[in-house]
mmCIF file of N, CA and C in Angstrom:
data_model
loop_
_atom_site.group_PDB
_atom_site.id
_atom_site.type_symbol
_atom_site.label_atom_id
_atom_site.label_comp_id
_atom_site.label_asym_id
_atom_site.label_seq_id
_atom_site.Cartn_x
_atom_site.Cartn_y
_atom_site.Cartn_z
ATOM 1 N N GLN A 73 -13.596 -40.645 -56.325
ATOM 2 C CA GLN A 73 -13.422 -42.951 -56.366
ATOM 3 C C GLN A 73 -13.134 -42.994 -55.554
ATOM 4 N N VAL A 74 -14.146 -43.430 -54.136
ATOM 5 C CA VAL A 74 -13.212 -44.056 -52.796
ATOM 6 C C VAL A 74 -12.918 -45.612 -53.328
ATOM 7 N N GLN A 75 -11.418 -45.183 -52.001
ATOM 8 C CA GLN A 75 -10.920 -46.689 -52.074
ATOM 9 C C GLN A 75 -11.026 -47.133 -51.125
ATOM 10 N N LEU A 76 -11.131 -48.889 -51.010
ATOM 11 C CA LEU A 76 -10.641 -49.677 -49.832
ATOM 12 C C LEU A 76 -9.825 -50.505 -49.701
ATOM 13 N N VAL A 77 -9.055 -50.844 -48.501
ATOM 14 C CA VAL A 77 -8.194 -51.170 -48.528
ATOM 15 C C VAL A 77 -8.713 -52.040 -47.211
ATOM 16 N N GLU A 78 -8.681 -53.817 -47.975
ATOM 17 C CA GLU A 78 -8.453 -55.132 -46.904
ATOM 18 C C GLU A 78 -7.401 -55.945 -46.747
ATOM 19 N N SER A 79 -7.720 -56.554 -45.573
ATOM 20 C CA SER A 79 -6.729 -56.947 -44.897
ATOM 21 C C SER A 79 -6.877 -58.052 -44.264
ATOM 22 N N GLY A 80 -6.264 -59.416 -43.927
ATOM 23 C CA GLY A 80 -6.700 -60.152 -43.088
ATOM 24 C C GLY A 80 -7.163 -61.679 -43.513
ATOM 25 N N GLY A 81 -7.206 -62.180 -44.579
ATOM 26 C CA GLY A 81 -7.150 -63.472 -45.643
ATOM 27 C C GLY A 81 -6.410 -64.200 -45.266
ATOM 28 N N GLY A 82 -6.421 -65.293 -45.753
ATOM 29 C CA GLY A 82 -5.319 -66.637 -45.200
ATOM 30 C C GLY A 82 -5.975 -67.897 -45.494
ATOM 31 N N SER A 83 -4.789 -68.876 -45.255
ATOM 32 C CA SER A 83 -5.213 -69.956 -45.143
ATOM 33 C C SER A 83 -5.707 -70.928 -43.912
ATOM 34 N N VAL A 84 -7.032 -71.809 -43.020
ATOM 35 C CA VAL A 84 -7.247 -71.950 -42.020
ATOM 36 C C VAL A 84 -7.686 -73.527 -42.192
ATOM 37 N N GLN A 85 -7.280 -73.615 -41.384
ATOM 38 C CA GLN A 85 -8.390 -75.220 -41.144
ATOM 39 C C GLN A 85 -9.884 -75.321 -40.754
ATOM 40 N N ALA A 86 -10.400 -76.285 -40.954
ATOM 41 C CA ALA A 86 -11.786 -76.247 -40.402
ATOM 42 C C ALA A 86 -12.167 -75.855 -39.305
ATOM 43 N N GLY A 87 -12.863 -75.232 -38.651
ATOM 44 C CA GLY A 87 -13.417 -74.850 -37.045
ATOM 45 C C GLY A 87 -12.444 -73.635 -36.457
ATOM 46 N N GLY A 88 -11.114 -73.100 -37.439
ATOM 47 C CA GLY A 88 -10.549 -72.092 -37.727
ATOM 48 C C GLY A 88 -11.121 -70.718 -37.648
ATOM 49 N N ALA A 89 -10.426 -69.501 -36.951
ATOM 50 C CA ALA A 89 -11.163 -68.543 -37.363
ATOM 51 C C ALA A 89 -10.090 -67.421 -37.961
ATOM 52 N N LEU A 90 -10.824 -66.143 -38.309
ATOM 53 C CA LEU A 90 -10.019 -65.184 -39.409
ATOM 54 C C LEU A 90 -10.848 -63.830 -39.145
ATOM 55 N N ARG A 91 -9.851 -62.948 -38.997
ATOM 56 C CA ARG A 91 -10.884 -61.485 -39.136
ATOM 57 C C ARG A 91 -10.055 -60.576 -40.287
ATOM 58 N N LEU A 92 -11.318 -60.325 -41.354
ATOM 59 C CA LEU A 92 -10.643 -59.408 -42.252
ATOM 60 C C LEU A 92 -10.966 -57.768 -41.904
ATOM 61 N N SER A 93 -10.286 -57.097 -42.378
ATOM 62 C CA SER A 93 -10.120 -55.385 -42.040
ATOM 63 C C SER A 93 -10.612 -54.827 -43.306
ATOM 64 N N CYS A 94 -11.251 -54.077 -43.488
ATOM 65 C CA CYS A 94 -11.729 -53.022 -44.455
ATOM 66 C C CYS A 94 -11.712 -51.533 -44.342
ATOM 67 N N THR A 95 -10.976 -50.482 -44.509
ATOM 68 C CA THR A 95 -10.942 -49.149 -44.323
ATOM 69 C C THR A 95 -11.507 -48.597 -45.406
ATOM 70 N N PRO A 96 -12.029 -48.113 -45.649
ATOM 71 C CA PRO A 96 -12.585 -47.061 -46.738
ATOM 72 C C PRO A 96 -11.861 -45.649 -46.617
ATOM 73 N N SER A 97 -11.515 -45.078 -47.726
ATOM 74 C CA SER A 97 -10.454 -43.693 -48.100
ATOM 75 C C SER A 97 -11.402 -42.239 -47.201
ATOM 76 N N ARG A 98 -13.029 -43.040 -47.137
ATOM 77 C CA ARG A 98 -14.017 -41.662 -46.648
ATOM 78 C C ARG A 98 -14.692 -42.252 -45.996
ATOM 79 N N TYR A 99 -15.403 -41.536 -44.943
ATOM 80 C CA TYR A 99 -16.546 -41.762 -44.927
ATOM 81 C C TYR A 99 -17.759 -42.839 -45.551
ATOM 82 N N ALA A 100 -17.905 -44.414 -44.450
ATOM 83 C CA ALA A 100 -18.746 -45.206 -45.682
ATOM 84 C C ALA A 100 -20.457 -44.890 -44.712
ATOM 85 N N VAL A 101 -21.673 -44.745 -44.687
ATOM 86 C CA VAL A 101 -22.413 -45.028 -44.491
ATOM 87 C C VAL A 101 -23.116 -46.478 -43.927
ATOM 88 N N VAL A 102 -22.886 -47.922 -45.342
ATOM 89 C CA VAL A 102 -23.262 -48.532 -45.300
ATOM 90 C C VAL A 102 -21.871 -49.195 -45.753
ATOM 91 N N VAL A 103 -21.228 -50.176 -44.805
ATOM 92 C CA VAL A 103 -20.269 -50.927 -45.289
ATOM 93 C C VAL A 103 -20.699 -52.625 -45.514
ATOM 94 N N GLY A 104 -20.504 -53.416 -46.782
ATOM 95 C CA GLY A 104 -20.784 -54.736 -46.929
ATOM 96 C C GLY A 104 -19.341 -54.983 -46.963
ATOM 97 N N TRP A 105 -19.608 -56.615 -46.550
ATOM 98 C CA TRP A 105 -18.521 -58.151 -47.287
ATOM 99 C C TRP A 105 -19.227 -59.101 -48.234
ATOM 100 N N PHE A 106 -18.791 -59.231 -49.178
ATOM 101 C CA PHE A 106 -18.944 -60.148 -50.200
ATOM 102 C C PHE A 106 -17.945 -61.208 -50.505
ATOM 103 N N ARG A 107 -18.676 -62.357 -51.138
ATOM 104 C CA ARG A 107 -17.411 -63.444 -51.231
ATOM 105 C C ARG A 107 -18.209 -63.780 -52.340
ATOM 106 N N GLN A 108 -16.924 -64.896 -53.068
ATOM 107 C CA GLN A 108 -17.275 -64.989 -54.384
ATOM 108 C C GLN A 108 -16.249 -66.513 -54.766
ATOM 109 N N ALA A 109 -17.000 -67.660 -54.767
ATOM 110 C CA ALA A 109 -15.783 -68.472 -55.246
ATOM 111 C C ALA A 109 -16.328 -69.209 -56.731
ATOM 112 N N PRO A 110 -15.101 -69.597 -56.896
ATOM 113 C CA PRO A 110 -14.996 -69.742 -58.588
ATOM 114 C C PRO A 110 -16.318 -70.316 -59.165
ATOM 115 N N GLY A 111 -16.720 -69.651 -60.234
ATOM 116 C CA GLY A 111 -18.109 -69.959 -60.755
ATOM 117 C C GLY A 111 -19.311 -70.090 -60.432
ATOM 118 N N GLN A 112 -19.118 -69.173 -59.257
ATOM 119 C CA GLN A 112 -20.344 -68.974 -58.447
ATOM 120 C C GLN A 112 -20.233 -67.065 -58.448
ATOM 121 N N GLU A 113 -22.143 -66.386 -58.316
ATOM 122 C CA GLU A 113 -21.817 -65.491 -58.281
ATOM 123 C C GLU A 113 -21.368 -64.797 -56.588
ATOM 124 N N ARG A 114 -21.252 -63.372 -56.587
ATOM 125 C CA ARG A 114 -20.934 -63.055 -55.542
ATOM 126 C C ARG A 114 -21.959 -62.786 -54.570
ATOM 127 N N GLU A 115 -21.854 -63.298 -53.714
ATOM 128 C CA GLU A 115 -22.878 -63.683 -52.319
ATOM 129 C C GLU A 115 -22.672 -62.480 -51.429
ATOM 130 N N GLY A 116 -23.187 -62.023 -51.008
ATOM 131 C CA GLY A 116 -23.568 -61.210 -49.284
ATOM 132 C C GLY A 116 -23.362 -62.103 -48.499
ATOM 133 N N VAL A 117 -22.204 -61.397 -47.138
ATOM 134 C CA VAL A 117 -22.433 -62.231 -46.225
ATOM 135 C C VAL A 117 -22.117 -61.323 -45.116
ATOM 136 N N ALA A 118 -22.219 -59.955 -44.848
ATOM 137 C CA ALA A 118 -22.802 -58.964 -43.939
ATOM 138 C C ALA A 118 -22.117 -57.512 -44.111
ATOM 139 N N ALA A 119 -23.408 -56.942 -43.543
ATOM 140 C CA ALA A 119 -23.248 -55.463 -43.481
ATOM 141 C C ALA A 119 -23.931 -54.858 -42.552
ATOM 142 N N ILE A 120 -22.698 -53.333 -42.184
ATOM 143 C CA ILE A 120 -22.791 -52.915 -41.101
ATOM 144 C C ILE A 120 -23.642 -51.498 -41.633
ATOM 145 N N SER A 121 -24.509 -50.770 -41.007
ATOM 146 C CA SER A 121 -24.431 -48.885 -41.190
ATOM 147 C C SER A 121 -23.958 -48.063 -40.371
ATOM 148 N N SER A 122 -23.816 -47.371 -40.511
ATOM 149 C CA SER A 122 -23.441 -46.133 -39.381
ATOM 150 C C SER A 122 -24.069 -45.871 -37.936
ATOM 151 N N ASP A 123 -25.330 -46.496 -37.949
ATOM 152 C CA ASP A 123 -25.610 -46.733 -36.325
ATOM 153 C C ASP A 123 -25.469 -48.008 -36.014
ATOM 154 N N ARG A 124 -24.505 -48.916 -36.465
ATOM 155 C CA ARG A 124 -24.334 -50.373 -35.878
ATOM 156 C C ARG A 124 -25.322 -51.078 -36.713
ATOM 157 N N SER A 125 -26.490 -50.764 -37.233
ATOM 158 C CA SER A 125 -27.214 -52.141 -37.649
ATOM 159 C C SER A 125 -26.534 -52.883 -38.400
ATOM 160 N N THR A 126 -27.132 -53.989 -38.489
ATOM 161 C CA THR A 126 -26.228 -55.150 -39.029
ATOM 162 C C THR A 126 -27.313 -56.001 -39.914
ATOM 163 N N ARG A 127 -26.855 -57.112 -41.002
ATOM 164 C CA ARG A 127 -27.057 -57.702 -41.756
ATOM 165 C C ARG A 127 -26.183 -58.986 -41.906
ATOM 166 N N TYR A 128 -26.753 -60.141 -41.903
ATOM 167 C CA TYR A 128 -25.915 -61.213 -42.160
ATOM 168 C C TYR A 128 -26.576 -62.023 -43.395
ATOM 169 N N GLY A 129 -25.600 -62.819 -44.019
ATOM 170 C CA GLY A 129 -26.098 -63.464 -44.980
ATOM 171 C C GLY A 129 -26.423 -65.171 -44.557
ATOM 172 N N GLU A 130 -27.505 -66.200 -44.418
ATOM 173 C CA GLU A 130 -28.286 -67.046 -43.756
ATOM 174 C C GLU A 130 -26.921 -67.967 -43.588
ATOM 175 N N SER A 131 -26.385 -67.750 -44.389
ATOM 176 C CA SER A 131 -25.134 -69.217 -44.283
ATOM 177 C C SER A 131 -24.000 -69.220 -43.089
ATOM 178 N N VAL A 132 -23.811 -67.407 -42.699
ATOM 179 C CA VAL A 132 -22.536 -67.471 -42.041
ATOM 180 C C VAL A 132 -23.646 -66.976 -40.591
ATOM 181 N N LYS A 133 -24.547 -66.889 -40.439
ATOM 182 C CA LYS A 133 -25.649 -66.308 -38.817
ATOM 183 C C LYS A 133 -25.017 -67.118 -37.822
ATOM 184 N N GLY A 134 -24.374 -66.098 -36.871
ATOM 185 C CA GLY A 134 -23.442 -67.137 -35.636
ATOM 186 C C GLY A 134 -22.615 -67.675 -35.751
ATOM 187 N N ARG A 135 -22.029 -67.468 -36.596
ATOM 188 C CA ARG A 135 -20.413 -68.071 -36.579
ATOM 189 C C ARG A 135 -19.761 -66.080 -37.066
ATOM 190 N N PHE A 136 -20.318 -65.740 -37.739
ATOM 191 C CA PHE A 136 -19.436 -64.057 -38.537
ATOM 192 C C PHE A 136 -20.031 -62.944 -37.264
ATOM 193 N N THR A 137 -18.710 -62.223 -37.718
ATOM 194 C CA THR A 137 -19.580 -61.173 -36.874
ATOM 195 C C THR A 137 -19.010 -59.887 -37.448
ATOM 196 N N ILE A 138 -20.164 -59.402 -38.024
ATOM 197 C CA ILE A 138 -19.543 -57.373 -38.644
ATOM 198 C C ILE A 138 -19.154 -56.433 -37.233
ATOM 199 N N SER A 139 -18.375 -55.241 -37.631
ATOM 200 C CA SER A 139 -18.590 -54.564 -36.623
ATOM 201 C C SER A 139 -17.384 -53.271 -36.985
ATOM 202 N N ARG A 140 -18.129 -52.370 -36.399
ATOM 203 C CA ARG A 140 -17.164 -50.766 -36.628
ATOM 204 C C ARG A 140 -16.089 -50.483 -35.466
ATOM 205 N N ASP A 141 -15.161 -49.598 -35.874
ATOM 206 C CA ASP A 141 -14.174 -49.230 -34.628
ATOM 207 C C ASP A 141 -15.004 -48.269 -34.039
ATOM 208 N N ASN A 142 -14.294 -47.681 -32.901
ATOM 209 C CA ASN A 142 -15.187 -46.554 -33.092
ATOM 210 C C ASN A 142 -14.965 -45.347 -33.146
ATOM 211 N N ALA A 143 -13.538 -44.963 -34.234
ATOM 212 C CA ALA A 143 -14.127 -43.954 -34.732
ATOM 213 C C ALA A 143 -14.940 -44.169 -36.419
ATOM 214 N N GLN A 144 -15.299 -45.289 -36.289
ATOM 215 C CA GLN A 144 -15.464 -45.754 -37.713
ATOM 216 C C GLN A 144 -15.171 -45.542 -38.653
ATOM 217 N N THR A 145 -13.404 -45.908 -38.958
ATOM 218 C CA THR A 145 -12.810 -45.997 -40.054
ATOM 219 C C THR A 145 -12.427 -46.801 -40.289
ATOM 220 N N THR A 146 -12.532 -48.008 -39.631
ATOM 221 C CA THR A 146 -12.316 -49.483 -40.025
ATOM 222 C C THR A 146 -13.655 -50.696 -39.554
ATOM 223 N N VAL A 147 -14.129 -51.332 -40.780
ATOM 224 C CA VAL A 147 -14.862 -52.166 -40.697
ATOM 225 C C VAL A 147 -14.346 -53.777 -40.591
ATOM 226 N N TYR A 148 -14.843 -54.316 -39.392
ATOM 227 C CA TYR A 148 -13.850 -55.807 -38.966
ATOM 228 C C TYR A 148 -14.886 -56.910 -39.605
ATOM 229 N N LEU A 149 -14.432 -57.526 -40.198
ATOM 230 C CA LEU A 149 -15.344 -59.451 -40.304
ATOM 231 C C LEU A 149 -15.211 -60.650 -39.685
ATOM 232 N N GLN A 150 -15.090 -60.830 -38.549
ATOM 233 C CA GLN A 150 -14.898 -62.118 -37.531
ATOM 234 C C GLN A 150 -15.720 -63.165 -37.794
ATOM 235 N N MET A 151 -14.624 -64.162 -38.356
ATOM 236 C CA MET A 151 -15.005 -65.763 -38.720
ATOM 237 C C MET A 151 -14.546 -66.291 -37.881
ATOM 238 N N ASN A 152 -15.704 -66.767 -37.647
ATOM 239 C CA ASN A 152 -15.421 -68.120 -36.625
ATOM 240 C C ASN A 152 -15.806 -69.338 -37.404
ATOM 241 N N SER A 153 -15.549 -70.896 -36.446
ATOM 242 C CA SER A 153 -16.084 -71.933 -37.352
ATOM 243 C C SER A 153 -15.787 -72.120 -38.064
ATOM 244 N N LEU A 154 -14.939 -71.632 -39.223
ATOM 245 C CA LEU A 154 -14.555 -71.799 -40.418
ATOM 246 C C LEU A 154 -15.105 -72.898 -40.727
ATOM 247 N N GLN A 155 -15.213 -73.161 -42.213
ATOM 248 C CA GLN A 155 -15.745 -74.413 -42.614
ATOM 249 C C GLN A 155 -15.228 -74.190 -44.345
ATOM 250 N N PRO A 156 -15.085 -75.253 -45.063
ATOM 251 C CA PRO A 156 -14.654 -75.724 -46.223
ATOM 252 C C PRO A 156 -15.007 -74.618 -47.293
ATOM 253 N N GLU A 157 -16.452 -74.901 -47.090
ATOM 254 C CA GLU A 157 -17.774 -74.287 -48.223
ATOM 255 C C GLU A 157 -17.578 -72.122 -47.541
ATOM 256 N N ASP A 158 -16.581 -71.885 -46.648
ATOM 257 C CA ASP A 158 -16.830 -70.710 -46.758
ATOM 258 C C ASP A 158 -15.411 -69.826 -47.502
ATOM 259 N N THR A 159 -14.385 -71.102 -48.327
ATOM 260 C CA THR A 159 -13.276 -70.618 -49.306
ATOM 261 C C THR A 159 -14.051 -69.971 -50.396
ATOM 262 N N ALA A 160 -13.230 -68.985 -50.489
ATOM 263 C CA ALA A 160 -13.689 -67.540 -51.503
ATOM 264 C C ALA A 160 -13.280 -66.326 -51.487
ATOM 265 N N MET A 161 -13.215 -65.633 -52.127
ATOM 266 C CA MET A 161 -12.408 -64.328 -52.488
ATOM 267 C C MET A 161 -13.491 -62.928 -51.862
ATOM 268 N N TYR A 162 -13.096 -62.773 -50.954
ATOM 269 C CA TYR A 162 -13.527 -61.910 -49.687
ATOM 270 C C TYR A 162 -13.711 -60.710 -50.091
ATOM 271 N N TYR A 163 -14.692 -59.451 -50.459
ATOM 272 C CA TYR A 163 -14.138 -58.541 -50.668
ATOM 273 C C TYR A 163 -15.391 -57.199 -50.103
ATOM 274 N N CYS A 164 -15.042 -56.507 -49.711
ATOM 275 C CA CYS A 164 -15.280 -55.147 -48.885
ATOM 276 C C CYS A 164 -16.106 -54.170 -50.292
ATOM 277 N N ALA A 165 -17.385 -53.819 -49.859
ATOM 278 C CA ALA A 165 -17.839 -52.454 -50.341
ATOM 279 C C ALA A 165 -18.396 -51.505 -49.783
ATOM 280 N N THR A 166 -18.210 -50.618 -50.734
ATOM 281 C CA THR A 166 -19.140 -49.520 -50.007
ATOM 282 C C THR A 166 -19.662 -48.651 -50.734
ATOM 283 N N ASP A 167 -19.618 -46.776 -50.604
ATOM 284 C CA ASP A 167 -20.592 -45.830 -51.687
ATOM 285 C C ASP A 167 -21.849 -47.086 -52.186
ATOM 286 N N TRP A 168 -22.163 -47.250 -50.644
ATOM 287 C CA TRP A 168 -24.193 -47.589 -50.805
ATOM 288 C C TRP A 168 -24.809 -46.601 -51.916
ATOM 289 N N ARG A 169 -26.065 -46.977 -52.689
ATOM 290 C CA ARG A 169 -26.805 -46.163 -53.500
ATOM 291 C C ARG A 169 -28.055 -46.610 -53.310
ATOM 292 N N GLY A 170 -27.900 -47.058 -51.917
ATOM 293 C CA GLY A 170 -29.892 -47.762 -51.434
ATOM 294 C C GLY A 170 -29.726 -49.164 -51.778
ATOM 295 N N GLY A 171 -30.875 -49.452 -51.774
ATOM 296 C CA GLY A 171 -31.222 -50.876 -51.875
ATOM 297 C C GLY A 171 -30.998 -51.980 -51.020
ATOM 298 N N THR A 172 -30.910 -53.073 -51.074
ATOM 299 C CA THR A 172 -31.017 -54.224 -50.245
ATOM 300 C C THR A 172 -29.512 -54.074 -49.640
ATOM 301 N N TRP A 173 -29.017 -54.538 -48.480
ATOM 302 C CA TRP A 173 -27.935 -54.403 -48.083
ATOM 303 C C TRP A 173 -26.631 -55.339 -48.557
ATOM 304 N N LEU A 174 -27.483 -56.534 -48.415
ATOM 305 C CA LEU A 174 -26.639 -57.849 -48.899
ATOM 306 C C LEU A 174 -26.726 -58.043 -50.567
ATOM 307 N N SER A 175 -27.340 -57.182 -51.549
ATOM 308 C CA SER A 175 -26.986 -57.010 -52.770
ATOM 309 C C SER A 175 -25.829 -56.313 -53.563
ATOM 310 N N PRO A 176 -25.122 -56.857 -54.263
ATOM 311 C CA PRO A 176 -24.003 -56.303 -54.307
ATOM 312 C C PRO A 176 -24.364 -55.042 -55.526
ATOM 313 N N ARG A 177 -25.517 -55.343 -56.002
ATOM 314 C CA ARG A 177 -25.700 -54.377 -57.028
ATOM 315 C C ARG A 177 -25.969 -52.667 -56.025
ATOM 316 N N SER A 178 -26.058 -53.238 -55.006
ATOM 317 C CA SER A 178 -26.348 -51.632 -54.262
ATOM 318 C C SER A 178 -25.326 -50.932 -53.740
ATOM 319 N N TYR A 179 -24.096 -50.914 -54.312
ATOM 320 C CA TYR A 179 -22.626 -50.895 -54.015
ATOM 321 C C TYR A 179 -21.493 -50.398 -55.067
ATOM 322 N N ASN A 180 -21.373 -49.308 -55.359
ATOM 323 C CA ASN A 180 -20.186 -48.372 -56.419
ATOM 324 C C ASN A 180 -18.870 -48.681 -56.796
ATOM 325 N N ALA A 181 -18.522 -48.682 -54.947
ATOM 326 C CA ALA A 181 -17.157 -49.623 -54.873
ATOM 327 C C ALA A 181 -16.983 -50.251 -53.962
ATOM 328 N N TRP A 182 -15.630 -51.120 -54.456
ATOM 329 C CA TRP A 182 -15.120 -52.424 -54.210
ATOM 330 C C TRP A 182 -13.949 -52.395 -53.535
ATOM 331 N N GLY A 183 -13.277 -53.219 -52.659
ATOM 332 C CA GLY A 183 -11.869 -53.566 -52.917
ATOM 333 C C GLY A 183 -11.246 -54.445 -53.659
ATOM 334 N N GLN A 184 -9.593 -54.801 -53.567
ATOM 335 C CA GLN A 184 -9.525 -55.599 -54.304
ATOM 336 C C GLN A 184 -9.661 -57.004 -54.220
ATOM 337 N N GLY A 185 -10.092 -57.279 -52.856
ATOM 338 C CA GLY A 185 -10.356 -58.881 -52.772
ATOM 339 C C GLY A 185 -9.472 -59.397 -51.480
ATOM 340 N N THR A 186 -9.643 -59.936 -50.902
ATOM 341 C CA THR A 186 -8.600 -60.754 -50.198
ATOM 342 C C THR A 186 -8.825 -61.962 -50.027
ATOM 343 N N GLN A 187 -8.089 -63.195 -50.461
ATOM 344 C CA GLN A 187 -8.543 -64.919 -49.981
ATOM 345 C C GLN A 187 -8.999 -65.109 -48.908
ATOM 346 N N VAL A 188 -9.579 -66.068 -48.994
ATOM 347 C CA VAL A 188 -9.903 -67.019 -47.881
ATOM 348 C C VAL A 188 -10.291 -68.248 -48.118
ATOM 349 N N THR A 189 -9.346 -69.216 -47.348
ATOM 350 C CA THR A 189 -9.059 -70.741 -48.218
ATOM 351 C C THR A 189 -9.124 -71.694 -46.405
ATOM 352 N N VAL A 190 -10.307 -72.242 -46.818
ATOM 353 C CA VAL A 190 -10.846 -72.927 -45.365
ATOM 354 C C VAL A 190 -10.686 -74.567 -45.905
ATOM 355 N N SER A 191 -9.088 -75.359 -44.931
ATOM 356 C CA SER A 191 -9.112 -76.740 -45.417
ATOM 357 C C SER A 191 -10.078 -77.518 -45.120
ATOM 358 N N SER A 192 -10.453 -79.317 -45.022
ATOM 359 C CA SER A 192 -11.293 -79.996 -44.010
ATOM 360 C C SER A 192 -9.964 -80.668 -43.457
#
C-alpha cells in the first residue's frame, strides 16, 4: 500500500497564500488534491499526471497551481488569494485506478490530511 506524506497546511488571512506538499512512497502516475469541509462532500481541487497535464476544480482555477518536482517525487499545491471558503482539510491522493482525475472514487490511497484555515 502506497503511503503519502502531506505538509504545509496552516492558518492565514484572506488574500494570503500557502503551499501544500505531498510525497508518495512510490512513483505515482496521477496525483490529486482534494478538500473536505465539515458536513460537505470531498471535493476535487487539482490533479497532475506524469506528463504534467493538470486539471483544476472550478472554484480554484486561476488561484491554485499544482506542480511536480523534477524528480517527480513530490507534488505541490500552491494556493494564492485564499478565501474563507477555502477552509477545509486538504488530502493528497494517488494509486489512481482510472476515471475522472477530480473524483475521489478514482483513487485508492489517501494521505492523513492537512488543515487549511482562512480567516476573513
